[in-house]
Coordinates of C-alpha atoms and ligand atoms in Angstrom, one line a residue:
Chain K
M13 CA 0.0 0.1 -0.1
N14 CA 1.4 3.4 -1.0
I15 CA 0.2 5.6 1.8
F16 CA 0.7 9.5 2.1
V17 CA 0.0 11.8 4.9
C18 CA -0.3 15.5 4.2
V19 CA 0.7 17.6 7.1
S20 CA 0.8 21.2 8.0
Q21 CA 2.1 23.1 11.1
V22 CA 0.1 25.4 13.4
P23 CA 0.7 27.8 16.4
D24 CA 0.8 25.6 19.5
T25 CA -2.8 25.8 20.4
A26 CA -1.9 27.6 24.0
T27 CA -0.9 30.6 21.7
R28 CA -2.1 34.0 22.2
I29 CA -2.6 35.5 19.0
K30 CA -1.4 38.8 18.0
P31 CA -1.8 40.4 14.7
A32 CA 1.7 41.4 13.1
A33 CA 2.6 45.3 11.9
D34 CA 1.8 44.5 8.7
G35 CA -2.1 43.8 9.8
K36 CA -2.5 40.8 7.8
S37 CA -0.6 37.9 9.5
I38 CA 0.1 36.9 12.7
D39 CA 3.1 37.9 15.2
R40 CA 5.4 35.0 14.9
T41 CA 7.7 36.2 17.8
D42 CA 7.5 33.9 20.6
V43 CA 5.2 31.7 18.5
N44 CA 5.9 27.6 18.9
Y45 CA 5.0 25.7 15.7
I46 CA 3.5 22.2 16.1
L47 CA 2.2 19.3 13.9
N48 CA -1.4 20.0 13.4
P49 CA -3.4 17.9 16.1
Y50 CA -5.6 16.5 13.5
D51 CA -2.7 15.5 11.3
E52 CA -1.1 13.4 14.7
I53 CA -4.2 11.5 13.9
A54 CA -3.7 11.2 10.3
V55 CA 0.0 10.0 10.8
E56 CA -1.3 7.4 13.2
Q57 CA -4.1 6.1 10.8
A58 CA -1.4 5.6 7.9
L59 CA 0.9 3.8 10.4
R60 CA -1.9 1.7 11.5
V61 CA -2.9 0.6 7.8
K62 CA 0.6 0.0 7.1
E63 CA 1.1 -2.1 10.0
A64 CA -1.9 -3.9 8.9
A65 CA -1.4 -4.3 5.1
G66 CA 2.0 -3.4 4.6
G67 CA 3.4 -0.7 2.5
E68 CA 5.1 2.6 3.0
V69 CA 4.0 6.1 4.7
C70 CA 5.2 9.0 3.1
V71 CA 4.6 12.4 4.6
I72 CA 4.2 15.6 2.8
S73 CA 4.2 19.0 3.6
A74 CA 4.2 22.5 1.7
G75 CA 5.8 25.4 3.1
D76 CA 8.9 27.3 4.2
D77 CA 11.7 25.6 5.9
S78 CA 10.0 25.8 9.3
V79 CA 7.5 23.0 8.3
L80 CA 10.7 20.6 8.5
N81 CA 10.2 20.4 12.5
T82 CA 6.6 19.3 11.7
I83 CA 7.7 16.7 9.1
R84 CA 10.4 15.4 11.4
K85 CA 7.8 14.8 14.3
A86 CA 5.7 12.8 11.7
L87 CA 9.0 10.6 10.8
A88 CA 9.6 10.3 14.4
M89 CA 6.3 8.9 14.9
G90 CA 7.3 6.0 12.4
A91 CA 6.6 7.3 8.7
D92 CA 8.9 5.9 6.2
K93 CA 9.8 9.1 4.0
A94 CA 9.0 12.6 3.7
V95 CA 8.8 15.4 1.0
H96 CA 8.9 19.0 1.5
L97 CA 7.4 21.2 -1.2
K98 CA 9.7 24.2 -0.3
T99 CA 8.5 28.0 -0.9
D100 CA 9.1 31.1 0.8
A101 CA 6.2 32.7 -0.6
D102 CA 2.8 33.0 0.7
F103 CA 0.1 30.7 -0.6
D104 CA -3.6 29.7 0.1
G105 CA -5.1 26.4 0.6
F106 CA -6.0 26.0 -3.2
A107 CA -2.2 26.8 -4.0
A108 CA -0.9 24.0 -1.5
A109 CA -3.4 21.4 -2.9
R110 CA -2.5 22.0 -6.4
A111 CA 1.2 21.6 -5.7
V112 CA 0.6 18.2 -3.6
A113 CA -1.9 17.2 -6.2
A114 CA 0.8 17.9 -8.7
Y115 CA 3.4 15.5 -6.8
L116 CA 0.9 12.7 -6.0
K117 CA -0.2 12.4 -9.6
T118 CA 2.9 10.5 -10.5
A119 CA 3.2 9.0 -7.2
N120 CA 1.0 6.3 -7.4
A121 CA -1.0 7.0 -4.0
D122 CA -3.6 4.6 -2.9
L123 CA -4.4 6.2 0.3
I124 CA -3.9 9.7 1.3
F125 CA -4.5 11.1 4.7
T126 CA -5.0 14.7 6.0
G127 CA -6.3 16.1 9.2
K128 CA -10.1 17.3 9.2
E129 CA -8.8 21.1 9.3
S130 CA -5.8 22.9 10.3
V131 CA -6.4 24.5 13.5
D132 CA -4.7 27.8 12.2
S133 CA -6.8 28.3 8.9
N134 CA -9.9 26.4 10.2
S135 CA -10.4 25.8 6.5
G136 CA -11.2 22.0 6.5
Q137 CA -10.8 22.3 2.5
F138 CA -7.6 20.6 1.5
S139 CA -8.6 17.0 1.4
T140 CA -11.7 17.8 -1.0
F141 CA -9.6 20.2 -2.9
L142 CA -6.8 17.3 -3.4
A143 CA -9.6 14.8 -4.0
A144 CA -11.2 16.9 -6.7
L145 CA -7.7 17.6 -8.5
L146 CA -6.9 14.1 -8.6
G147 CA -10.2 12.8 -9.7
I148 CA -10.3 10.5 -6.7
N149 CA -12.9 9.9 -3.8
V150 CA -13.0 11.5 -0.5
V151 CA -14.2 10.9 2.7
N152 CA -14.2 13.7 5.2
I153 CA -14.3 13.7 9.0
V154 CA -13.6 10.2 9.4
V155 CA -14.0 8.7 13.2
K156 CA -14.0 5.1 12.0
L157 CA -12.0 3.3 9.2
E158 CA -12.0 -0.4 7.6
I159 CA -9.9 -0.9 4.6
S160 CA -9.8 -4.3 2.9
G161 CA -8.4 -4.8 -0.5
T162 CA -9.4 -1.6 -2.3
Q163 CA -12.7 -1.5 -0.6
V164 CA -13.3 1.2 2.4
K165 CA -16.1 1.5 4.9
A166 CA -15.8 4.5 7.0
E167 CA -17.8 6.4 9.5
R168 CA -17.9 10.1 9.5
E169 CA -19.2 12.7 11.8
I170 CA -22.0 14.9 10.7
E171 CA -24.1 17.2 12.4
G172 CA -26.1 15.1 14.9
G173 CA -24.9 12.0 14.1
K174 CA -22.8 9.7 11.8
E175 CA -22.7 8.7 8.1
L176 CA -21.5 5.2 7.3
V177 CA -19.8 5.7 3.7
E178 CA -18.6 3.2 1.3
T179 CA -15.9 3.8 -1.4
T180 CA -12.8 2.5 -3.1
L181 CA -9.2 3.3 -3.4
P182 CA -7.4 5.2 -4.2
A183 CA -9.2 7.8 -1.8
V184 CA -8.5 10.8 0.4
I185 CA -9.6 10.5 4.0
S186 CA -9.7 13.4 6.3
C187 CA -9.2 12.4 10.0
Q188 CA -11.2 13.8 12.9
K189 CA -10.5 12.9 16.7
G190 CA -11.9 9.8 18.0
L191 CA -10.3 7.8 14.8
N192 CA -7.3 6.8 17.1
E193 CA -5.0 7.7 20.0
P194 CA -1.8 9.1 18.2
R195 CA 1.3 7.4 19.5
L196 CA 4.1 9.4 20.8
P197 CA 7.4 9.2 19.2
T198 CA 10.0 6.8 20.9
L199 CA 13.5 7.6 21.4
K200 CA 14.4 5.1 18.7
G201 CA 11.8 6.9 16.3
I202 CA 13.7 10.3 16.9
M203 CA 17.0 8.7 16.4
A204 CA 15.9 7.1 13.3
S205 CA 14.1 10.5 12.0
K206 CA 17.3 12.3 11.7
T207 CA 18.6 10.0 9.3
K208 CA 15.6 10.4 6.8
K209 CA 16.4 13.4 4.8
P210 CA 13.0 14.9 3.1
E211 CA 13.1 14.7 -0.5
E212 CA 13.0 18.6 -1.5
I213 CA 10.9 20.0 -4.5
A214 CA 10.6 23.5 -5.2
F215 CA 7.1 25.1 -5.1
S216 CA 6.7 28.5 -6.5
G217 CA 3.8 29.4 -3.8
G218 CA 1.3 30.1 -6.6
P219 CA -1.3 30.8 -8.1
S220 CA -3.2 31.6 -5.0
S221 CA -7.4 32.2 -5.5
T222 CA -7.8 34.1 -2.3
V223 CA -5.8 36.5 -0.2
I224 CA -6.0 37.7 3.4
T225 CA -6.4 41.7 3.2
E226 CA -6.8 42.1 7.0
L227 CA -6.3 40.1 10.4
S228 CA -7.7 41.6 13.7
K229 CA -8.5 40.5 16.9
P230 CA -12.2 39.9 17.5
P231 CA -13.9 42.8 19.2
A232 CA -13.2 42.9 22.9
K233 CA -16.2 42.3 25.1
P234 CA -17.0 45.0 27.6
A235 CA -16.7 43.4 31.5
G236 CA -19.6 41.1 32.4
K237 CA -21.9 41.2 35.4
I238 CA -21.4 39.0 38.2
V239 CA -24.9 38.4 39.3
G240 CA -24.3 36.7 42.5
S241 CA -22.7 34.0 44.6
D242 CA -25.2 31.7 45.8
V243 CA -28.9 30.4 44.5
T244 CA -30.5 33.6 45.3
A245 CA -29.0 35.1 42.2
V246 CA -31.0 32.8 39.9
P247 CA -34.1 34.5 39.7
A248 CA -31.9 37.8 38.7
L249 CA -30.0 35.8 36.1
V250 CA -33.3 34.6 34.5
E251 CA -34.7 38.2 34.5
L252 CA -31.5 39.5 32.7
L253 CA -31.6 36.7 30.1
H254 CA -35.2 37.4 29.6
N255 CA -35.3 41.2 29.8
E256 CA -31.7 42.7 29.0
A257 CA -30.2 40.2 26.9
K258 CA -33.5 39.0 25.1
V259 CA -32.0 35.5 24.6
I260 CA -34.7 33.4 26.5
Chain S
M9 CA -27.2 38.1 -16.5
S10 CA -25.2 35.9 -13.9
S11 CA -26.5 34.4 -11.0
L12 CA -25.9 33.5 -7.2
L13 CA -26.8 30.2 -5.8
I14 CA -27.8 28.7 -2.6
F15 CA -27.6 25.0 -1.8
A16 CA -30.5 23.7 0.3
E17 CA -29.5 20.9 2.4
H18 CA -32.0 18.4 3.4
R19 CA -32.0 15.6 5.9
N20 CA -35.0 13.2 6.8
G21 CA -37.3 15.2 4.5
K22 CA -36.7 18.6 5.6
I23 CA -34.3 21.4 4.8
K24 CA -32.2 22.4 7.3
K25 CA -32.4 25.6 9.2
S26 CA -28.9 26.8 8.4
S27 CA -29.7 26.4 4.8
F28 CA -32.8 28.7 5.6
E29 CA -29.8 31.1 6.8
A30 CA -27.9 30.9 3.9
I31 CA -30.9 31.5 1.6
S32 CA -31.7 34.6 3.5
A33 CA -28.3 35.8 3.2
G34 CA -28.0 35.1 -0.3
A35 CA -31.3 36.9 -1.0
S36 CA -29.8 40.2 0.6
L37 CA -26.4 39.6 -1.3
A38 CA -28.0 39.1 -4.6
G39 CA -29.6 42.2 -4.3
S40 CA -26.5 44.2 -3.5
L41 CA -24.6 42.6 -6.2
G42 CA -27.2 42.8 -8.9
L43 CA -27.4 38.9 -9.4
T44 CA -30.4 36.7 -9.8
P45 CA -30.8 34.0 -6.9
H46 CA -31.8 30.8 -7.2
V47 CA -31.9 28.0 -4.5
V48 CA -30.7 24.5 -5.5
L49 CA -32.3 21.3 -4.5
T50 CA -30.7 17.9 -5.1
G51 CA -32.0 14.5 -4.6
D52 CA -34.5 11.9 -5.8
A53 CA -38.1 12.8 -6.9
S54 CA -38.9 13.4 -3.4
V55 CA -37.3 16.9 -3.1
S56 CA -40.2 18.1 -5.2
A57 CA -42.0 18.1 -1.8
L58 CA -39.5 20.6 -0.3
T59 CA -39.7 23.4 -3.1
A60 CA -42.2 25.4 -1.3
E61 CA -40.3 25.6 2.0
A62 CA -37.2 26.4 -0.1
A63 CA -38.7 29.3 -1.5
G64 CA -39.9 30.7 1.7
Y65 CA -36.9 32.5 2.8
G66 CA -36.6 35.3 0.3
V67 CA -35.7 33.3 -3.0
S68 CA -38.7 32.1 -4.9
S69 CA -36.6 30.4 -7.7
V70 CA -35.8 26.8 -7.1
L71 CA -33.7 25.0 -9.3
T72 CA -34.0 20.9 -8.9
V73 CA -31.4 18.4 -10.2
T74 CA -33.5 14.9 -9.5
D75 CA -32.2 11.5 -10.1
S76 CA -33.2 8.2 -8.4
R77 CA -29.7 7.6 -7.7
L78 CA -29.5 11.1 -5.5
G79 CA -31.6 9.6 -2.8
T80 CA -28.6 9.0 -0.7
Y81 CA -26.0 11.3 -0.5
A82 CA -22.8 10.8 -2.8
N83 CA -20.3 13.7 -2.2
R84 CA -19.2 13.6 -6.1
A85 CA -22.4 13.2 -7.7
F86 CA -24.2 16.3 -5.5
A87 CA -21.0 18.1 -6.5
T88 CA -21.4 17.5 -10.0
A89 CA -25.1 18.5 -9.8
V90 CA -24.3 21.8 -8.4
T91 CA -21.3 22.6 -10.7
A92 CA -23.8 21.8 -13.6
V93 CA -26.5 24.2 -12.4
A94 CA -23.8 26.7 -11.9
K95 CA -22.8 26.6 -15.6
A96 CA -26.2 26.4 -16.9
K97 CA -27.0 29.6 -14.7
S98 CA -23.5 31.3 -15.0
A99 CA -23.2 31.4 -11.4
S100 CA -20.8 34.0 -10.2
V101 CA -21.6 33.3 -6.2
I102 CA -22.3 30.1 -4.6
L103 CA -23.2 29.7 -1.2
F104 CA -23.4 26.6 1.4
S105 CA -23.9 26.3 4.9
A106 CA -20.8 25.1 6.8
T107 CA -22.1 21.9 7.4
A108 CA -20.1 18.5 7.0
M109 CA -22.1 18.2 3.5
G110 CA -21.8 21.9 2.4
K111 CA -18.2 22.1 3.3
E112 CA -17.1 19.4 1.0
L113 CA -19.3 20.3 -1.9
G114 CA -18.2 23.9 -1.8
A115 CA -14.5 22.7 -2.0
Y116 CA -15.5 20.3 -4.7
T117 CA -17.3 22.8 -6.9
A118 CA -15.0 25.5 -6.4
V119 CA -12.4 23.2 -7.8
H120 CA -14.7 22.2 -10.7
L121 CA -15.3 26.0 -11.3
E122 CA -11.6 27.2 -10.7
A123 CA -13.4 29.5 -8.2
S124 CA -12.2 31.0 -5.0
F125 CA -13.5 29.4 -2.0
A126 CA -13.5 30.7 1.6
S127 CA -15.2 28.4 4.3
D128 CA -17.1 29.1 7.6
C129 CA -17.7 32.8 7.0
T130 CA -19.3 34.8 9.6
S131 CA -20.0 38.0 7.7
V132 CA -20.6 38.6 4.0
S133 CA -21.5 41.8 2.5
A134 CA -21.1 43.6 -0.9
V135 CA -18.9 46.7 -0.6
G136 CA -19.0 48.7 -4.0
G137 CA -20.2 45.8 -5.8
S138 CA -17.4 43.6 -4.7
L139 CA -17.7 40.6 -2.1
K140 CA -16.2 41.2 1.2
V141 CA -15.9 38.2 3.5
I142 CA -14.9 37.7 7.3
R143 CA -14.1 34.4 8.8
P144 CA -12.6 33.2 12.1
V145 CA -9.2 31.9 11.9
Y146 CA -7.0 30.4 15.0
T147 CA -10.0 29.0 16.1
G148 CA -11.5 32.1 16.9
K149 CA -8.7 33.9 18.4
A150 CA -8.5 36.3 15.4
L151 CA -10.8 37.5 12.2
S152 CA -9.6 37.4 8.8
S153 CA -10.9 39.4 5.9
V154 CA -10.4 37.5 2.6
D155 CA -10.5 38.9 -0.8
L156 CA -11.7 36.2 -3.4
L157 CA -9.6 36.8 -6.5
Q158 CA -11.5 34.7 -9.1
P159 CA -14.4 35.7 -11.1
V160 CA -16.5 32.7 -9.5
K161 CA -16.7 32.8 -5.7
V162 CA -17.7 29.8 -3.3
L163 CA -18.5 30.5 0.2
T164 CA -19.9 28.4 3.3
L165 CA -21.5 30.4 5.8
R166 CA -21.4 29.3 9.6
P167 CA -24.8 28.1 11.0
N168 CA -26.2 30.5 13.6
A169 CA -24.4 33.6 12.4
F170 CA -26.7 34.7 9.9
P171 CA -30.7 35.1 10.7
A172 CA -33.1 33.0 8.5
I173 CA -35.7 35.5 7.7
P174 CA -39.2 34.0 6.5
A175 CA -40.4 35.6 3.2
P176 CA -43.2 33.4 2.0
A177 CA -43.6 33.2 -2.0
A178 CA -44.9 30.8 -4.2
A179 CA -42.2 28.8 -5.8
E180 CA -41.0 29.0 -9.2
T181 CA -39.5 25.6 -10.1
E182 CA -37.2 24.5 -13.0
E183 CA -35.4 21.4 -13.3
I184 CA -32.0 21.1 -14.5
P185 CA -30.8 18.1 -16.4
V186 CA -27.5 16.6 -15.5
S187 CA -25.6 13.8 -16.5
F188 CA -23.6 11.7 -14.2
T189 CA -21.0 9.1 -14.7
E190 CA -20.3 6.0 -12.6
A191 CA -17.2 7.8 -10.9
D192 CA -19.8 10.3 -9.5
F193 CA -21.1 7.2 -7.3
G194 CA -17.6 6.3 -6.3
C195 CA -18.3 7.2 -2.6
R196 CA -21.8 6.6 -1.2
V197 CA -23.4 7.0 2.0
T198 CA -25.0 3.5 3.1
D199 CA -26.5 4.7 6.4
V200 CA -27.1 7.7 8.7
V201 CA -27.2 6.8 12.3
S202 CA -28.5 9.9 14.4
S203 CA -27.3 10.2 17.8
S204 CA -30.5 9.4 19.4
G205 CA -32.3 12.5 17.6
K206 CA -30.4 14.9 19.8
L207 CA -29.7 18.4 18.8
D208 CA -26.2 19.1 17.6
V209 CA -24.2 21.7 19.5
A210 CA -23.1 23.2 16.2
E211 CA -26.7 23.8 15.2
A212 CA -28.4 24.8 18.5
E213 CA -29.2 28.3 19.7
I214 CA -28.8 27.5 23.2
V215 CA -25.9 25.3 24.6
V216 CA -25.2 24.4 28.0
S217 CA -21.7 22.8 28.6
G218 CA -20.3 21.2 31.4
G219 CA -16.7 20.6 32.2
R220 CA -14.5 18.3 34.2
S221 CA -16.0 19.2 37.6
L222 CA -19.3 17.5 36.7
G223 CA -17.4 14.4 38.0
S224 CA -19.4 11.7 35.8
A225 CA -21.5 10.9 32.8
E226 CA -24.5 10.8 35.2
N227 CA -24.2 14.2 36.5
F228 CA -24.5 15.5 32.9
K229 CA -28.4 14.8 33.5
L230 CA -28.5 17.9 35.5
L231 CA -27.4 19.9 32.2
E232 CA -29.5 17.7 29.9
D233 CA -32.6 18.9 32.3
L234 CA -31.5 22.6 31.9
A235 CA -30.9 22.3 27.9
D236 CA -34.3 20.5 27.9
V237 CA -36.4 23.5 29.5
L238 CA -34.4 25.9 27.5
G239 CA -34.8 23.6 23.9
G240 CA -30.9 23.9 23.8
A241 CA -27.9 21.1 23.2
V242 CA -25.5 19.9 25.7
G243 CA -21.9 20.4 25.1
A244 CA -18.6 19.8 26.9
S245 CA -15.1 20.8 27.6
R246 CA -12.2 18.6 26.3
A247 CA -11.7 17.6 30.0
A248 CA -15.1 16.3 30.2
V249 CA -14.8 14.5 26.8
D250 CA -11.4 13.0 27.9
S251 CA -12.8 11.8 31.0
G252 CA -15.5 9.9 29.3
Y253 CA -18.4 12.0 30.6
R254 CA -19.4 13.2 27.1
P255 CA -18.8 11.9 23.4
H256 CA -16.2 13.6 21.3
E257 CA -19.0 15.1 19.1
D258 CA -20.3 17.3 22.1
Q259 CA -16.7 19.0 22.5
V260 CA -16.6 22.6 22.2
G261 CA -13.2 24.2 21.5
Q262 CA -10.2 24.4 19.2
T263 CA -10.0 20.6 18.7
G264 CA -14.0 20.4 19.1
K265 CA -16.7 22.2 17.8
V266 CA -16.7 25.9 17.0
I267 CA -20.2 27.4 17.9
S268 CA -22.0 30.9 18.0
P269 CA -25.2 30.1 19.7
K270 CA -27.4 32.8 21.0
L271 CA -26.7 31.7 24.5
Y272 CA -23.8 29.7 26.0
I273 CA -23.8 28.5 29.5
A274 CA -20.9 27.2 30.8
C275 CA -21.1 25.0 33.9
G276 CA -17.9 24.2 36.0
I277 CA -15.6 25.3 32.9
S278 CA -12.6 27.0 33.8
G279 CA -12.2 28.8 30.4
A280 CA -8.9 27.4 29.0
I281 CA -7.7 29.4 25.7
Q282 CA -8.7 26.0 23.7
H283 CA -11.9 26.1 25.1
L284 CA -12.7 29.9 24.6
A285 CA -11.5 29.5 21.0
G286 CA -14.8 27.3 20.4
M287 CA -17.4 29.3 21.9
S288 CA -16.3 33.0 22.3
S289 CA -18.2 34.2 19.5
S290 CA -21.6 33.0 21.3
K291 CA -24.1 36.3 21.4
V292 CA -24.3 35.9 25.3
I293 CA -22.2 33.8 27.6
V294 CA -23.3 32.9 31.2
A295 CA -20.7 31.4 33.3
I296 CA -21.4 29.2 36.8
N297 CA -18.1 28.7 38.5
K298 CA -17.1 28.4 42.0
D299 CA -13.8 30.2 41.4
K300 CA -14.2 33.8 41.0
E301 CA -10.6 33.9 39.2
A302 CA -11.7 31.5 36.6
P303 CA -10.9 33.0 33.0
I304 CA -14.2 32.1 32.0
F305 CA -15.5 35.0 33.9
Q306 CA -13.6 37.4 31.4
I307 CA -15.5 36.8 28.6
A308 CA -18.9 36.0 30.3
D309 CA -21.6 38.6 30.2
Y310 CA -23.3 36.9 33.3
G311 CA -21.7 35.5 36.0
I312 CA -22.7 33.3 39.2
V313 CA -19.7 32.6 41.4
A314 CA -21.0 29.3 43.2
D315 CA -21.4 25.6 43.1
L316 CA -23.1 24.3 40.1
F317 CA -24.7 21.5 41.9
E318 CA -26.9 24.0 43.6
I319 CA -27.4 26.6 40.6
V320 CA -27.8 24.5 37.9
P321 CA -31.0 22.7 39.6
A322 CA -32.4 26.0 40.7
L323 CA -31.9 27.5 37.4
T324 CA -33.8 24.6 35.8
A325 CA -36.5 25.0 38.4
E326 CA -37.1 28.6 38.1
L327 CA -37.2 28.6 34.0
K328 CA -40.0 25.7 34.8
K329 CA -41.9 28.0 37.0
Q330 CA -41.8 30.6 34.5
S331 CA -42.9 28.7 31.5
N332 CA -46.0 27.4 33.5
Ligands
LIG419 C1 -3.9 20.8 21.5 C2 -5.1 21.0 22.5 C3 -6.4 21.0 22.2 C4 -7.3 21.4 23.1 N1 -8.7 21.6 22.7 C5 -9.6 21.8 23.6 C6 -11.0 21.8 23.2 O1 -11.2 21.6 21.9 N2 -12.0 22.1 24.0 C7 -11.9 22.3 25.4 O2 -12.4 22.5 26.2 N3 -10.5 22.2 25.8 C8 -9.4 21.9 25.0 N4 -8.1 21.6 25.4 C9 -7.9 21.5 26.9 C10 -7.8 22.7 27.8 O3 -6.7 23.2 27.7 C11 -8.4 22.6 29.1 O4 -7.8 21.7 29.7 C12 -9.7 22.3 29.2 O5 -10.7 22.9 28.3 C13 -10.2 22.1 30.8 O6 -11.6 21.7 30.8 P1 -12.4 22.2 32.3 O7 -12.7 23.6 32.3 O8 -13.8 21.2 32.1 O9 -11.5 21.7 33.3 P2 -10.5 22.5 34.4 O10 -9.9 23.4 33.7 O11 -10.1 21.5 35.5 O12 -11.8 23.4 35.1 C14 -12.9 22.9 36.1 C15 -13.3 24.3 36.4 O13 -14.5 23.8 37.4 C16 -14.8 24.8 38.4 N5 -15.3 23.9 39.2 C17 -15.1 22.8 40.2 N6 -15.9 22.3 40.8 C18 -17.0 23.1 40.6 C19 -18.5 23.3 41.1 N7 -19.0 22.2 42.0 N8 -19.3 23.9 40.7 C20 -18.9 25.1 39.8 N9 -17.6 25.3 39.3 C21 -16.8 24.2 39.7 C22 -13.3 24.9 38.7 O14 -13.2 26.1 39.4 C23 -12.7 25.1 37.4 O15 -12.6 26.2 36.9 C24 -6.9 21.4 24.4 C25 -5.7 21.2 24.9 C26 -4.7 20.9 24.1 C27 -3.3 21.0 24.6
LIG420 N1 0.8 23.4 3.3 C1 0.1 22.0 3.6 N2 0.9 21.0 3.3 C2 0.5 19.4 3.4 N3 -0.6 19.4 3.9 C3 -1.6 20.5 4.2 C4 -1.3 21.7 4.2 N4 -2.2 22.4 4.5 C5 -3.2 21.8 4.9 N5 -2.6 20.4 4.6 C6 -3.7 19.1 5.0 O1 -4.8 19.6 4.8 C7 -5.7 19.1 6.2 C8 -6.6 20.4 6.3 O2 -6.2 21.8 6.4 P1 -7.0 22.9 5.9 O3 -8.0 22.8 4.7 O4 -6.3 24.1 5.7 O5 -8.1 23.2 7.4 C9 -4.4 19.6 7.4 O6 -4.9 18.9 8.4 C10 -3.4 18.8 6.6 O7 -3.4 17.3 6.3

C-alpha cells in the first residue's frame, strides 16, 4: 500500500494570537509551531494501515523551511520518508493542494490521509481540493475506518450523527478526533528520523485564489456582570436573560 | 445575467435551518450585487415536496436536480449537480451552509469551477459591488478579511451566524438536467445514524456546557434537564470528553466544535484558551463557576460564582416555573 499523509504546522494551541505590524498576518515572535493536532491522527492512521496491510508511509508538506520540524515529528512517529514542497512565498490552501496534487499525480498513491482541518486556517478544504484535483474519492471527518483490499468502509461525523460511507481506493481520508489515539514518538523513532532526509521539491507558492487583506483581534467584550454568589442570584439571572439580553 | 446560487441541504425530508440562513443571506447579497438568486435542491423525486419551503426565505426560484440515485448522499454526484447548475445559470457566487456536507460540496464545486473558496464565513457583504467576507481563524482567536480573486466565488456560511428571515412566496421551479458518470457515485453513504435524535451543539441556539467538575457522565443529567427547558443542546469541555463523560461530538473548542449560539451557559468550565476558542463568539455567555478567578468570567456577560450543583437545578426549576 502506497500511503501518503499531508501535514501542516500550526501555532501551539495555547498561543495568544497577535496580529503583526502588517495587519494581515500573525506576529510570529515567540510562537511555537507544532504538528496540527488532526494531522497527528492522520499520521497514526497511516501507520496503522501500513502495519496491517504493508507498504510505505510518506509525509508531505508544503511550506517554508520551518515545516521541517513538523515533518520530523511525523517521521519520528514512524513514517518512512518525507517530501517537502518548499517555498518562501505566501500561498493559500488551493495553491498548496495544487502543488501536492501535482506531486501525487505521479506517485501512485493508494491512500492519502489529511487532518480534518488545520487549527490555524480552520478551512477544512484541503482534502476535498486534493481529491477533486486528482479525480479520486474523498471521505471527510472520519472517525472509523476499515480497509480491505481496495474497499473502504468509513464512519464520518455529521451534525447530530454519523454517516456510514463506502468507497474504493484510491481515496483521500480526512481524520477527525476519535479515529485513534496518536502514539508518541519513541526515542528510537526520534533517532531514526534524523537519518531520513526529506526530498525537497521547489514550489512557486502560486497561484493563490484568495488573499487575506486584514487580520484582527475579535472585538473585546465589555466586562460582564457577576449576578451573585448563591442560589438567590438565579431569579435575577433569568430576569436578565429575558429582559436585558433577550435570549430566552 | 449572472446568478447567485444557494444550496439547500435536506435531511429526513426537511431543509436544514442553516440552509434557510444561507438562503436569506443569499437573497440580500444577490440584491446588493445585482445577481439573480436561485435555490438549488438535489435529490430523488421526493425533493419536489421541498420546493415550497425552499422558496420561503426570500428566494422564489428553486432549481432542482433529481435522479433516483441522488436519494442517498454521494459527494461527487452532488458536486457534479451543483457544478452543472452553476454553469447553466452562469453563477458567480455560490453559497452553502458550513456543515459537513456543505463544506465538502463547496470545496469540490470550487475546484470544478476554478473558483475562489472561503469556508465558515461569519460575515458576507457587498462593498462597492464586490464581495467582502470575514472568517474566524486560529479557532476564533482572530478574524480575517479575505479577498476572493477568481471571478466565481464559493462560500460556506457558519450556522447561526446569519438570520433566517421568512418571506413566503410561491416557488418557481425548474429542473436542470444533469448527466452523471459512474465515478460520481464512487463514494456513497450507505446509512445515517443519528445520535438518538439529539440536537447537535453546532446547530443549537442555546448550549449548556459542562466541564471536568461535573465528575461523571450521570451528573450531566443536570445539564440535560436545563438544556431541555431551554430547547438547547449539551456541550462539553475537552476535560469532560477525555474523562469519558460525553462523546467527542459534544466537545466545544479548538479541537472540537466552534459554535456561535445565541446563549452559551458554561457550568464548571475554567475557560482555557482552547475552550474559549470554540465558544467566544456566542452572543451571550453565562458562566457558573465556584472560582471567581476562573478565566471564563473574563468573557462571560453574566456570572454566578457558586457551586454548579446548587445553581443548575435551581435555574432549571426557575425556568420551569416561569414557563408554566
Ligand atoms: C492541543 C490541545 C487542544 C485542546 N482542545 C480543547 C478543546 O477543543 N476544548 C476544550 O474544552 N479544551 C481543549 N483543550 C484543553 C484545555 O486546555 C483545558 O484543559 C480544558 O478546556 C479544561 O476543561 P475544564 O474547564 O472542564 O476543566 P478544568 O480546567 O479542570 O476546570 C474545571 C473548572 O470547574 C470549576 N469547578 C469545580 N467544581 C465546581 C463546582 N462544583 N461548581 C462550579 N464550578 C466548579 C473549577 O473552578 C474550574 O474552573 C485542549 C488542549 C490542548 C493541549
Ligand atoms: N501546506 C500544507 N501541506 C500539506 N498538507 C496540508 C497543508 N495545508 C493543509 N494540509 C492538510 O490539509 C488538512 C486540512 O487543512 P485546511 O484545509 O487548511 O484546514 C490539514 O490537516 C493537513 O492534513
